[in-house]
CSV table of C-alpha atoms in Angstrom, one decimal:
chain,number,residue,atom,x,y,z
A,10,UNK,CA,0.0,0.0,0.0
A,11,UNK,CA,3.0,2.3,0.2
A,12,UNK,CA,3.0,2.3,-3.6
A,13,UNK,CA,-0.6,3.6,-3.7
A,14,UNK,CA,0.1,6.5,-1.3
A,15,UNK,CA,3.2,7.5,-3.3
A,16,UNK,CA,1.3,7.3,-6.6
A,17,UNK,CA,-1.1,9.9,-5.2
A,18,UNK,CA,1.9,12.2,-4.8
A,19,UNK,CA,2.8,12.0,-8.5
A,20,UNK,CA,0.5,14.9,-9.1
A,21,UNK,CA,2.2,17.2,-6.7
A,22,UNK,CA,4.6,17.7,-8.9
A,23,UNK,CA,4.3,-2.1,-31.3
A,24,UNK,CA,6.8,-3.5,-29.1
A,25,UNK,CA,9.0,-6.6,-28.9
A,26,UNK,CA,8.3,-8.5,-25.7
A,27,UNK,CA,4.8,-7.0,-25.1
A,28,UNK,CA,2.0,-9.3,-26.0
A,29,UNK,CA,-1.5,-7.7,-26.0
A,30,UNK,CA,-3.8,-10.4,-24.7
A,31,UNK,CA,-7.4,-10.1,-23.8
A,32,UNK,CA,-8.3,-9.7,-20.2
A,33,UNK,CA,-10.8,-11.9,-18.4
A,34,UNK,CA,-13.5,-9.3,-18.1
A,35,UNK,CA,-15.8,-11.6,-16.2
A,36,UNK,CA,-13.3,-11.4,-13.3
A,37,UNK,CA,-13.0,-7.6,-13.2
A,38,UNK,CA,-12.8,-6.3,-9.6
A,39,UNK,CA,-15.8,-4.5,-8.1
A,40,UNK,CA,-15.8,-0.8,-7.3
A,41,UNK,CA,-13.4,0.6,-6.2
A,42,UNK,CA,-11.1,-1.1,-8.7
A,43,UNK,CA,-8.6,1.6,-9.6
A,44,UNK,CA,-5.3,1.3,-7.7
A,45,UNK,CA,-6.8,1.0,-4.2
A,46,UNK,CA,-9.3,-1.9,-3.6
A,47,UNK,CA,-12.0,-1.8,-0.9
A,48,UNK,CA,-10.3,-2.3,2.5
A,49,UNK,CA,-7.0,-1.1,1.3
A,50,UNK,CA,-7.3,2.0,3.5
A,51,UNK,CA,-6.4,0.0,6.6
A,52,UNK,CA,-3.1,-1.1,5.1
A,53,UNK,CA,-2.3,2.5,4.3
A,54,UNK,CA,-3.1,3.6,7.9
A,55,UNK,CA,-0.8,0.9,9.1
A,56,UNK,CA,2.0,2.1,6.8
A,57,UNK,CA,1.5,5.7,7.8
A,58,UNK,CA,1.8,4.7,11.5
A,59,UNK,CA,5.0,2.7,10.9
A,60,UNK,CA,6.8,4.9,8.3
A,61,UNK,CA,7.1,8.7,9.1
A,62,UNK,CA,7.9,9.8,5.5
A,63,UNK,CA,4.5,8.3,4.4
A,64,UNK,CA,2.8,10.1,7.3
A,65,UNK,CA,4.3,13.3,5.8
A,66,UNK,CA,2.9,12.5,2.4
A,67,UNK,CA,-0.5,11.8,3.9
A,68,UNK,CA,-0.5,15.0,5.9
A,69,UNK,CA,0.4,17.1,2.8
A,70,UNK,CA,-2.5,15.5,0.9
A,71,UNK,CA,-5.0,16.2,3.7
A,72,UNK,CA,-3.8,19.8,4.0
A,73,UNK,CA,-4.3,20.4,0.3
A,74,UNK,CA,-7.8,18.9,0.6
A,75,UNK,CA,-8.7,21.2,3.5
A,76,UNK,CA,-7.6,24.2,1.5
A,77,UNK,CA,-9.6,23.0,-1.5
A,78,UNK,CA,-12.8,22.9,0.6
A,79,UNK,CA,-12.9,26.7,0.6
A,80,UNK,CA,-11.9,27.2,-3.1
A,81,UNK,CA,-14.4,27.3,-6.0
A,82,UNK,CA,-14.4,24.6,-8.7
A,83,UNK,CA,-12.3,25.1,-11.8
A,84,UNK,CA,-13.6,26.9,-14.8
A,85,UNK,CA,-13.0,26.3,-18.5
A,86,UNK,CA,-10.2,28.9,-18.9
A,87,UNK,CA,-7.6,28.0,-21.6
A,88,UNK,CA,-4.0,29.2,-21.7
A,89,UNK,CA,-3.3,29.7,-25.4
A,90,UNK,CA,-4.3,26.4,-27.1
A,91,UNK,CA,-4.3,24.4,-23.9
A,92,UNK,CA,-6.7,23.5,-21.1
A,93,UNK,CA,-4.1,21.3,-19.5
A,94,UNK,CA,-3.5,23.4,-16.4
A,95,UNK,CA,-7.2,23.1,-15.6
A,96,UNK,CA,-7.2,19.4,-16.2
A,97,UNK,CA,-4.3,19.0,-13.9
A,98,UNK,CA,-5.9,21.0,-11.1
A,99,UNK,CA,-9.1,18.9,-11.5
A,100,UNK,CA,-7.1,15.7,-11.4
A,101,UNK,CA,-5.2,16.6,-8.3
A,102,UNK,CA,-8.3,17.8,-6.5
A,103,UNK,CA,-10.6,14.9,-7.3
A,104,UNK,CA,-7.8,12.3,-6.7
A,105,UNK,CA,-6.9,13.8,-3.3
A,106,UNK,CA,-10.4,14.5,-2.1
A,107,UNK,CA,-11.5,11.0,-3.0
A,108,UNK,CA,-8.5,9.7,-1.0
A,109,UNK,CA,-9.3,11.9,1.9
A,110,UNK,CA,-12.9,10.6,2.0
A,111,UNK,CA,-11.8,7.0,1.8
A,112,UNK,CA,-9.3,7.5,4.6
A,113,UNK,CA,-11.5,9.5,7.0
A,114,UNK,CA,-15.1,8.7,6.0
A,115,UNK,CA,-15.8,12.5,6.3
A,116,UNK,CA,-18.5,13.3,3.6
A,117,UNK,CA,-17.3,16.9,3.3
A,118,UNK,CA,-14.4,15.6,1.1
A,119,UNK,CA,-16.7,13.4,-1.1
A,120,UNK,CA,-19.2,16.3,-1.5
A,121,UNK,CA,-16.4,18.7,-2.6
A,122,UNK,CA,-15.0,16.1,-5.0
A,123,UNK,CA,-18.6,15.7,-6.4
A,124,UNK,CA,-18.8,19.4,-6.9
A,125,UNK,CA,-15.6,19.5,-8.9
A,126,UNK,CA,-16.7,16.5,-11.0
A,127,UNK,CA,-20.0,18.1,-11.9
A,128,UNK,CA,-18.2,21.4,-12.8
A,129,UNK,CA,-15.8,19.8,-15.3
A,130,UNK,CA,-18.5,17.5,-16.6
A,131,UNK,CA,-20.5,20.5,-17.7
A,132,UNK,CA,-17.7,22.1,-19.7
A,133,UNK,CA,-18.5,22.4,-23.3
A,134,UNK,CA,-15.6,20.1,-24.1
A,135,UNK,CA,-12.2,19.2,-22.7
A,136,UNK,CA,-10.2,20.7,-25.6
A,137,UNK,CA,-9.8,17.7,-27.8
A,138,UNK,CA,-7.5,19.6,-30.2
A,139,UNK,CA,-4.8,19.2,-27.5
A,140,UNK,CA,-5.7,15.7,-26.4
A,141,UNK,CA,-3.5,15.6,-23.3
A,142,UNK,CA,-6.1,17.8,-21.7
A,143,UNK,CA,-8.8,15.2,-22.4
A,144,UNK,CA,-6.6,12.3,-21.2
A,145,UNK,CA,-5.9,13.9,-17.8
A,146,UNK,CA,-9.5,15.1,-17.4
A,147,UNK,CA,-10.9,11.6,-18.1
A,148,UNK,CA,-8.5,10.1,-15.5
A,149,UNK,CA,-9.7,12.7,-12.9
A,150,UNK,CA,-13.4,11.8,-13.4
A,151,UNK,CA,-12.7,8.1,-13.6
A,152,UNK,CA,-10.9,8.1,-10.2
A,153,UNK,CA,-13.7,10.1,-8.6
A,154,UNK,CA,-16.4,7.9,-10.2
A,155,UNK,CA,-14.7,4.7,-9.1
A,156,UNK,CA,-13.6,5.7,-5.6
A,157,UNK,CA,-16.7,7.5,-4.6
A,158,UNK,CA,-19.2,5.3,-6.5
A,159,UNK,CA,-21.4,4.4,-3.5
A,160,UNK,CA,-21.5,7.9,-2.1
A,161,UNK,CA,-22.2,9.8,-5.4
A,162,UNK,CA,-25.8,10.7,-6.2
A,163,UNK,CA,-27.3,8.6,-9.0
A,164,UNK,CA,-27.8,11.8,-11.1
A,165,UNK,CA,-24.1,12.8,-10.5
A,166,UNK,CA,-23.0,9.4,-11.8
A,167,UNK,CA,-25.2,9.9,-14.9
A,168,UNK,CA,-23.8,13.3,-15.6
A,169,UNK,CA,-20.2,12.2,-15.1
A,170,UNK,CA,-20.7,9.0,-17.1
A,171,UNK,CA,-22.2,10.9,-20.0
A,172,UNK,CA,-19.4,13.5,-19.9
A,173,UNK,CA,-16.7,10.8,-20.1
A,174,UNK,CA,-18.4,9.1,-23.0
A,175,UNK,CA,-19.1,12.3,-25.0
A,176,UNK,CA,-16.1,14.4,-24.2
A,177,UNK,CA,-13.6,11.6,-23.8
A,178,UNK,CA,-14.5,8.4,-25.7
A,179,UNK,CA,-16.3,10.1,-28.6
A,180,UNK,CA,-13.7,12.8,-28.9
A,181,UNK,CA,-11.1,10.0,-29.4
A,182,UNK,CA,-12.9,8.8,-32.5
A,183,UNK,CA,-11.8,11.9,-34.4
A,184,UNK,CA,-8.6,10.8,-36.1
A,185,UNK,CA,-7.3,14.5,-36.3
A,186,UNK,CA,-7.4,14.6,-32.5
A,187,UNK,CA,-6.4,11.0,-31.7
A,188,UNK,CA,-3.1,10.8,-33.4
A,189,UNK,CA,-1.6,9.8,-30.1
A,190,UNK,CA,-2.6,6.2,-30.9
A,191,UNK,CA,0.3,6.1,-33.3
A,192,UNK,CA,2.7,8.2,-31.2
A,193,UNK,CA,5.9,6.8,-29.7
A,194,UNK,CA,6.1,9.3,-26.9
A,195,UNK,CA,4.5,10.7,-23.7
A,196,UNK,CA,1.3,11.6,-25.6
A,197,UNK,CA,0.5,7.9,-26.1
A,198,UNK,CA,1.1,7.1,-22.4
A,199,UNK,CA,-1.0,10.0,-21.1
A,200,UNK,CA,-3.9,9.8,-23.4
A,201,UNK,CA,-4.2,6.0,-23.5
A,202,UNK,CA,-4.0,5.9,-19.7
A,203,UNK,CA,-6.8,8.4,-19.2
A,204,UNK,CA,-9.1,6.7,-21.6
A,205,UNK,CA,-8.4,3.3,-20.1
A,206,UNK,CA,-9.2,4.7,-16.6
A,207,UNK,CA,-12.5,5.9,-18.0
A,208,UNK,CA,-13.3,2.5,-19.5
A,209,UNK,CA,-12.4,0.7,-16.3
A,210,UNK,CA,-14.6,3.0,-14.2
A,211,UNK,CA,-17.6,2.7,-16.5
A,212,UNK,CA,-17.3,-1.0,-17.3
A,213,UNK,CA,-20.6,-2.2,-15.8
A,214,UNK,CA,-22.6,0.5,-17.6
A,215,UNK,CA,-21.0,0.2,-21.1
A,216,UNK,CA,-19.1,-3.1,-21.1
A,217,UNK,CA,-18.7,-3.4,-24.9
A,218,UNK,CA,-17.5,0.2,-25.3
A,219,UNK,CA,-15.2,-0.2,-22.4
A,220,UNK,CA,-13.7,-3.4,-23.7
A,221,UNK,CA,-13.1,-1.8,-27.1
A,222,UNK,CA,-11.2,1.1,-25.5
A,223,UNK,CA,-9.1,-1.2,-23.2
A,224,UNK,CA,-8.2,-3.4,-26.1
A,225,UNK,CA,-7.3,-0.5,-28.3
A,226,UNK,CA,-5.1,0.8,-25.5
A,227,UNK,CA,-3.4,-2.6,-25.2
A,228,UNK,CA,-2.9,-2.6,-29.0
A,229,UNK,CA,-1.5,0.9,-29.3
A,230,UNK,CA,0.2,1.7,-26.0
A,231,UNK,CA,3.1,-0.7,-26.7
A,232,UNK,CA,4.3,1.8,-29.3
A,233,UNK,CA,5.1,4.2,-26.4
A,234,UNK,CA,7.1,1.4,-24.7
A,235,UNK,CA,9.5,1.0,-27.6
A,236,UNK,CA,11.5,4.1,-26.5
A,237,UNK,CA,12.5,2.5,-23.2
A,238,UNK,CA,14.5,-0.3,-24.9
A,239,UNK,CA,16.8,-1.9,-24.9
A,240,UNK,CA,18.4,-0.7,-21.6
A,241,UNK,CA,16.1,2.0,-20.1
A,242,UNK,CA,17.3,5.0,-22.1
A,243,UNK,CA,14.4,7.4,-22.9
A,244,UNK,CA,14.5,9.5,-26.1
A,245,UNK,CA,12.5,12.5,-24.7
A,246,UNK,CA,15.0,13.1,-21.9
A,247,UNK,CA,14.7,13.3,-18.1
A,248,UNK,CA,11.8,15.7,-17.9
A,249,UNK,CA,9.4,13.9,-20.3
A,250,UNK,CA,10.4,10.5,-18.9
A,251,UNK,CA,8.9,11.7,-15.6
A,252,UNK,CA,5.7,12.9,-17.3
A,253,UNK,CA,5.1,10.0,-19.7
A,254,UNK,CA,6.3,7.3,-17.3
A,255,UNK,CA,4.1,8.6,-14.4
A,256,UNK,CA,1.0,7.9,-16.5
A,257,UNK,CA,2.4,4.6,-17.8
A,258,UNK,CA,2.8,3.5,-14.2
A,259,UNK,CA,-0.7,4.7,-13.4
A,260,UNK,CA,-2.0,2.6,-16.3
A,261,UNK,CA,-0.1,-0.5,-15.3
A,262,UNK,CA,-1.1,-0.2,-11.7
A,263,UNK,CA,-4.8,0.2,-12.6
A,264,UNK,CA,-4.8,-2.8,-14.9
A,265,UNK,CA,-3.2,-4.9,-12.2
A,266,UNK,CA,-5.8,-3.8,-9.6
A,267,UNK,CA,-8.7,-4.3,-11.9
A,268,UNK,CA,-7.7,-7.6,-13.5
A,269,UNK,CA,-4.7,-8.9,-11.5
A,270,UNK,CA,-2.4,-8.5,-14.5
A,271,UNK,CA,-1.1,-5.9,-16.9
A,272,UNK,CA,-0.8,-8.5,-19.7
A,273,UNK,CA,2.8,-7.9,-20.2
A,274,UNK,CA,3.0,-4.1,-20.5
A,275,UNK,CA,5.6,-3.7,-17.7
A,276,UNK,CA,7.8,-6.4,-19.3
A,277,UNK,CA,8.6,-4.2,-22.3
A,278,UNK,CA,12.4,-4.2,-22.9
A,279,UNK,CA,14.0,-1.5,-20.8
A,280,UNK,CA,10.9,-0.3,-19.0
A,281,UNK,CA,11.7,-1.5,-15.5
A,282,UNK,CA,15.4,-0.6,-16.1
A,283,UNK,CA,14.6,3.0,-17.0
A,284,UNK,CA,14.3,4.1,-13.4
A,285,UNK,CA,17.9,3.1,-12.8
A,286,UNK,CA,18.9,4.9,-16.0
A,287,UNK,CA,17.3,8.1,-14.8
A,288,UNK,CA,19.1,7.8,-11.5
A,289,UNK,CA,22.4,7.6,-13.4
A,290,UNK,CA,21.4,10.8,-15.3
A,291,UNK,CA,21.1,12.8,-12.0
A,292,UNK,CA,24.3,14.5,-10.7
A,293,UNK,CA,25.0,14.8,-6.9
A,294,UNK,CA,24.3,18.5,-7.2
A,295,UNK,CA,20.7,17.9,-8.3
A,296,UNK,CA,21.0,18.7,-12.0
A,297,UNK,CA,20.5,16.2,-14.7
A,298,UNK,CA,22.0,15.4,-18.1
A,299,UNK,CA,19.5,17.5,-20.0
A,300,UNK,CA,19.4,16.2,-23.6
A,301,UNK,CA,16.2,16.6,-25.7
A,302,UNK,CA,14.0,19.4,-24.3
A,303,UNK,CA,14.6,18.5,-20.6
A,304,UNK,CA,15.3,21.3,-18.1
A,305,UNK,CA,18.6,21.2,-16.2
A,306,UNK,CA,17.1,20.8,-12.7
A,307,UNK,CA,16.2,17.2,-11.9
A,308,UNK,CA,12.7,17.0,-10.3
A,309,UNK,CA,11.7,14.4,-7.7
A,310,UNK,CA,9.9,11.6,-9.6
A,311,UNK,CA,7.6,9.9,-7.2
A,312,UNK,CA,7.0,6.9,-9.5
A,313,UNK,CA,10.6,5.8,-8.6
A,314,UNK,CA,9.0,4.3,-5.5
A,315,UNK,CA,6.7,2.2,-7.7
A,316,UNK,CA,9.8,0.9,-9.6
A,317,UNK,CA,11.5,0.1,-6.3
A,318,UNK,CA,8.6,-2.1,-5.3
């Protein structure tokens, strides 16, 4: 459960060896199925009590949630051609507030998450011309829908479900917007991960649509994994390794929690070795070897803890 708590903190800041097999959809886990199964909260509480750094992570999340209670929901305000900053705020808020509710049982966190979910669901769109914005927004709503499923009002579930379908799944049918399916970079990881989260969250309501999205993810996501081979080097540099790989880890972790397997994604050549490669790219002074369009300063990559096991 340490992995799950550390995956929460990520948002503070065609491939040889990968075989896309069908999942056993008849054995998909019940809600909540994304990352943290029912009852997993107790294991996190135990880890927090025994490991002070995790207690610090938990405290930071709770403090952010308490601040969010007094803030208004996000609005559809673009920066240039992007809505990505808004998607990221929504993802952090919904993810953390849902966590806070599951850890405390205090409905004020669930209600505030529901407010945020309804606000973004009612946007005219999630800016599909820059599909990263859509991918992160679908992930945000999927986590809230799954983790808060029993506490959400039926009408809220309907509004959120319809938004994910219309502004996420349907938007991905436009080939001008969905070029990420053929990409070999972070766009593939981010967008496929978000759509897969939506499909996993809505599986009972739209099983055939969800299966199609998950299978398309398993067919196309390995293209993004090619760049990790053969030894963990990553062509987009240190910075975009952190971005793309954080979503790749989120995808793998969700598939494992929902189905008990990622059907080989994590076994792509070089993927597991890439964390060590990034360690070697970081100098003692805190800077990194900044090839590609990476900044000089090395950021803390929380998914390193997932790789460490």
